[in-house]
Short mmCIF file of C-alpha atoms in Angstrom, two decimals:
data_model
loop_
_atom_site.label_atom_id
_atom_site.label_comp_id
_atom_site.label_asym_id
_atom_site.label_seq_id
_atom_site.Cartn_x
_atom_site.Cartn_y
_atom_site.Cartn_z
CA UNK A 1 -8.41 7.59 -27.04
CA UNK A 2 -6.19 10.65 -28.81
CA UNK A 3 -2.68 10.08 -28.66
CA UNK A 4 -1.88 12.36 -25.37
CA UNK A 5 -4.35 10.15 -23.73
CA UNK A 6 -2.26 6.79 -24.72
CA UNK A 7 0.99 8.82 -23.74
CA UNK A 8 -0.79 8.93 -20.05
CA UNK A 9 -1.68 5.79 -20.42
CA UNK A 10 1.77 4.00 -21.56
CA UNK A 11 2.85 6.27 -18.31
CA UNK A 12 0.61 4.65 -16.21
CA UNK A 13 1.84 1.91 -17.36
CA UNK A 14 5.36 2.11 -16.95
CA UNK A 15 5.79 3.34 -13.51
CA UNK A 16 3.21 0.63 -12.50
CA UNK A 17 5.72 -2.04 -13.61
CA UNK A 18 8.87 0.11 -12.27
CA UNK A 19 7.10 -0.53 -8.80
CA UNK A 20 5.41 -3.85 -8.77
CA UNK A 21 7.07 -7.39 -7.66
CA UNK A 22 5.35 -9.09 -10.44
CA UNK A 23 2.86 -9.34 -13.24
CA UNK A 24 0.14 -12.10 -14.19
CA UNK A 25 -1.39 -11.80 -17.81
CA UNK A 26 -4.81 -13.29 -17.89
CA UNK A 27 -6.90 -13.62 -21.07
CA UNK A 28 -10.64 -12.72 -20.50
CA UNK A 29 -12.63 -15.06 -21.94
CA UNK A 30 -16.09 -13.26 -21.25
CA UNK A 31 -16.00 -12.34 -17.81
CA UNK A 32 -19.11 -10.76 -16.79
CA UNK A 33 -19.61 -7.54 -15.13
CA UNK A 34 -20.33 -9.05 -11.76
CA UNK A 35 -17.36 -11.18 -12.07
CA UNK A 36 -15.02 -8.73 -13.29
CA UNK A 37 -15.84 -6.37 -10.06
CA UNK A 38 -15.59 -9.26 -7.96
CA UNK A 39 -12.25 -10.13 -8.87
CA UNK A 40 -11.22 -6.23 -8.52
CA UNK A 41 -12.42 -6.49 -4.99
CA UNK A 42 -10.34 -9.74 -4.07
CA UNK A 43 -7.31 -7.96 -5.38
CA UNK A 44 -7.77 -4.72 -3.76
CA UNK A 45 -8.51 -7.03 -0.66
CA UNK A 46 -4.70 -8.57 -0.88
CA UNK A 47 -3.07 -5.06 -2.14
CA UNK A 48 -3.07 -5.93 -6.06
CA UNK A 49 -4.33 -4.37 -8.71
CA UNK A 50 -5.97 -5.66 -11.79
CA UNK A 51 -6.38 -3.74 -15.03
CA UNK A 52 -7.42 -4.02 -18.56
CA UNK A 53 -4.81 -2.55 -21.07
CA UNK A 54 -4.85 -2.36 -24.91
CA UNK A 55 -2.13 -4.50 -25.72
CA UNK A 56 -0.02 -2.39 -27.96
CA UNK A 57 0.50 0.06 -25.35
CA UNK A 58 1.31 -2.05 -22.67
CA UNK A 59 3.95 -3.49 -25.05
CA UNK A 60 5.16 -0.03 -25.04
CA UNK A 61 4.97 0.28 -21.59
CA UNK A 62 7.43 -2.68 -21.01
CA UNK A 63 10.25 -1.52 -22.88
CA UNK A 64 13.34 -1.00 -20.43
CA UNK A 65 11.60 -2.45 -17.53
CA UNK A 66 12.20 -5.95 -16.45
CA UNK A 67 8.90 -7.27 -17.26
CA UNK A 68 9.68 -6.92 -21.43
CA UNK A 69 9.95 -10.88 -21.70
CA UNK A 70 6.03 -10.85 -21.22
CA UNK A 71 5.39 -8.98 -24.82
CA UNK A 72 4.62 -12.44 -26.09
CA UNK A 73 1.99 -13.29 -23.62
CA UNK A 74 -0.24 -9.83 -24.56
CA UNK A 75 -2.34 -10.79 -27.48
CA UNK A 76 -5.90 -11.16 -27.51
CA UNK A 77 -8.11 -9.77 -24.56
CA UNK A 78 -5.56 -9.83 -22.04
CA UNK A 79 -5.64 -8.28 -18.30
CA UNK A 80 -2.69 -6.99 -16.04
CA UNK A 81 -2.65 -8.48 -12.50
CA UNK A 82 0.12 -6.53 -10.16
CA UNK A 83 0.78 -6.16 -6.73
CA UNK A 84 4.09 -5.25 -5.06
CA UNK A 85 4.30 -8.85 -2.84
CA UNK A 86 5.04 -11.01 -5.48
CA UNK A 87 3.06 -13.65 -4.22
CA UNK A 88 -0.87 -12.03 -3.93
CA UNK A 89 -1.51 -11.09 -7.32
CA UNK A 90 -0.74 -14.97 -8.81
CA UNK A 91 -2.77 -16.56 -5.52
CA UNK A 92 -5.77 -14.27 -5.83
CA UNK A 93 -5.96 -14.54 -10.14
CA UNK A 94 -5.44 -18.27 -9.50
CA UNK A 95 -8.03 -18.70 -6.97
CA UNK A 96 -10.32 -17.26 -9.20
CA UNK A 97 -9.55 -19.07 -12.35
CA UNK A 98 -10.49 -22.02 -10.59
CA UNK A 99 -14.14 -20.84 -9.44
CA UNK A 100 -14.39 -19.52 -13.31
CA UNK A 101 -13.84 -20.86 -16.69
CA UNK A 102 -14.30 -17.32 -18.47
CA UNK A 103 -10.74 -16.68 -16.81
CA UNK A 104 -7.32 -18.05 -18.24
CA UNK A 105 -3.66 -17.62 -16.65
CA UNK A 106 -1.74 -16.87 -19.70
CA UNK A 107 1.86 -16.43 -17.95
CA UNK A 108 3.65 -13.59 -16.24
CA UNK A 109 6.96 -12.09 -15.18
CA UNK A 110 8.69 -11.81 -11.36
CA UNK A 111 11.13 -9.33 -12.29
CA UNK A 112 12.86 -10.42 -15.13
CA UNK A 113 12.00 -13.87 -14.73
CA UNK A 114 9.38 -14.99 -17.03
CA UNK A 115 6.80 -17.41 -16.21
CA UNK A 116 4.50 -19.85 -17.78
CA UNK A 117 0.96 -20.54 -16.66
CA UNK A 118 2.28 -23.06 -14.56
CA UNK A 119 4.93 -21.10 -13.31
CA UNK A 120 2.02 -18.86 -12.15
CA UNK A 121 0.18 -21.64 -10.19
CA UNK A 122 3.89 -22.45 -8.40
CA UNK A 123 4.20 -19.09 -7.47
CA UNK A 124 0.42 -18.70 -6.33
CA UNK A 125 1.40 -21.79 -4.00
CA UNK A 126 3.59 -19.95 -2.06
CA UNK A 127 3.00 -18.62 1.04
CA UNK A 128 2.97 -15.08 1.11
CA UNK A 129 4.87 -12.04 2.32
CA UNK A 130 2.69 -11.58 5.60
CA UNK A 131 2.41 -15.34 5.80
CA UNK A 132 6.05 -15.73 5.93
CA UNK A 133 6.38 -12.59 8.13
CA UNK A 134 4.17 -14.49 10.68
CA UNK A 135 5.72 -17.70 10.75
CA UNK A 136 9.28 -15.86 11.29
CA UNK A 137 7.54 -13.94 14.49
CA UNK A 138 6.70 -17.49 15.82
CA UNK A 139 9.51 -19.37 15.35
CA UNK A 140 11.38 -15.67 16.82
CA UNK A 141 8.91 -15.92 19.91
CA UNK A 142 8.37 -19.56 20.52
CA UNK A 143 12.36 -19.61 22.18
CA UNK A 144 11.29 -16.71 24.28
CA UNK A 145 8.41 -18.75 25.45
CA UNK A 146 10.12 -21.76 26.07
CA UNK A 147 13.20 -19.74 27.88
CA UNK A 148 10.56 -17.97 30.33
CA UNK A 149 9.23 -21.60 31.17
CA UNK A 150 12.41 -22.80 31.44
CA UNK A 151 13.25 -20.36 33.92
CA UNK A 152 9.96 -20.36 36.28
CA UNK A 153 9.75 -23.99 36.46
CA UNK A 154 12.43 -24.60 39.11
CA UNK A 155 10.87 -21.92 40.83
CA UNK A 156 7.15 -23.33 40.77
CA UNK A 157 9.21 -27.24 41.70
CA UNK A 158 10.65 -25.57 44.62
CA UNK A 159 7.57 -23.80 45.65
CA UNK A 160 5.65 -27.07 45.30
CA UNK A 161 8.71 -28.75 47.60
CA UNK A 162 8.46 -26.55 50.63
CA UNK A 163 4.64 -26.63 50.21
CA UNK A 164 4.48 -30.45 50.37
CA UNK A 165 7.00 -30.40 53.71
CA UNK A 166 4.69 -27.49 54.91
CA UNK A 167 1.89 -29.68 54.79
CA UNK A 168 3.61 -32.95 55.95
CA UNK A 169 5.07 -30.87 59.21
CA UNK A 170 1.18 -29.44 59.74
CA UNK A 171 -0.01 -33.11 59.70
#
């Protein structure tokens, strides 16, 4: 790489982490090829991104963002996970890990809150953003449910009432 190339890069970089919710750092311990594209896949499938970076620029890239507490985390062959829900990237690279040993969760950053590996797998526990979106639409709809029930019940009661004195003035 010349040097205008690693000033794109480092500008990549930075207005990747200026948009994402949060960061996982991985170290790659041998990953194959297969594996590697696999794990690209599973993150494109859940809207996050995951990205091999020289270290020394993405310590460059970090400086006034909020994710400049992870500049211990990026030695050795480390990977970026991102994604803008700050729950995908950490469930996707943790999911992984487990199928894989060539795979380690180093730490990461939500914002300006740094996390350990363990951190990670709490956060990667969570449900996420469409998850939670979900459950609010049920617990929203179930009421209206229950309301409309409410209110045709009487109506199917009385219905059943004159039915049964139908049928007992027939007889």
């Amino acid at each position: 790489m010349d040097r205008s190339q690693k000033a794109d890069a480092v500008a990549e970089l930075n207005a990747t982490f200026n948009e994402v919710g949060v960061v996982v750092v991985t170290r790659n311990l041998g990953l194959s090829v297969a594996q590697s594209t696999e794990l690209r896949s599973k993150m494109r499938d859940a809207g996050a991104t995951y990205k091999v970076a020289k270290n020394r620029l993405a310590k460059r890239a970090i400086v006034d963002t909020d994710y400049a507490g992870i500049d211990d985390f990026l030695t050795g062959p480390t990977a970026l996970a991102t994604s803008v829900d700050p729950v995908a990237a950490a469930k996707v690279v943790i999911d992984f890990a487990k199928t894989t040993d060539k795979l380690e969760v180093v730490g990461g950053s939500m914002g300006s809150q740094v996390l350990d590996a363990d951190g990670v797998k709490a956060l990667a526990s969570m449900p996420s953003l469409d998850e939670l979106r979900a459950k609010l639409v049920g617990l929203v709809n179930a009421p209206a449910t229950k309301i409309a029930q409410l209110s045709t019940a009487p109506a199917a009661k009385l219905a059943r009432v004159f039915g049964a004195y139908a049928a007992k003035d027939a007889a």
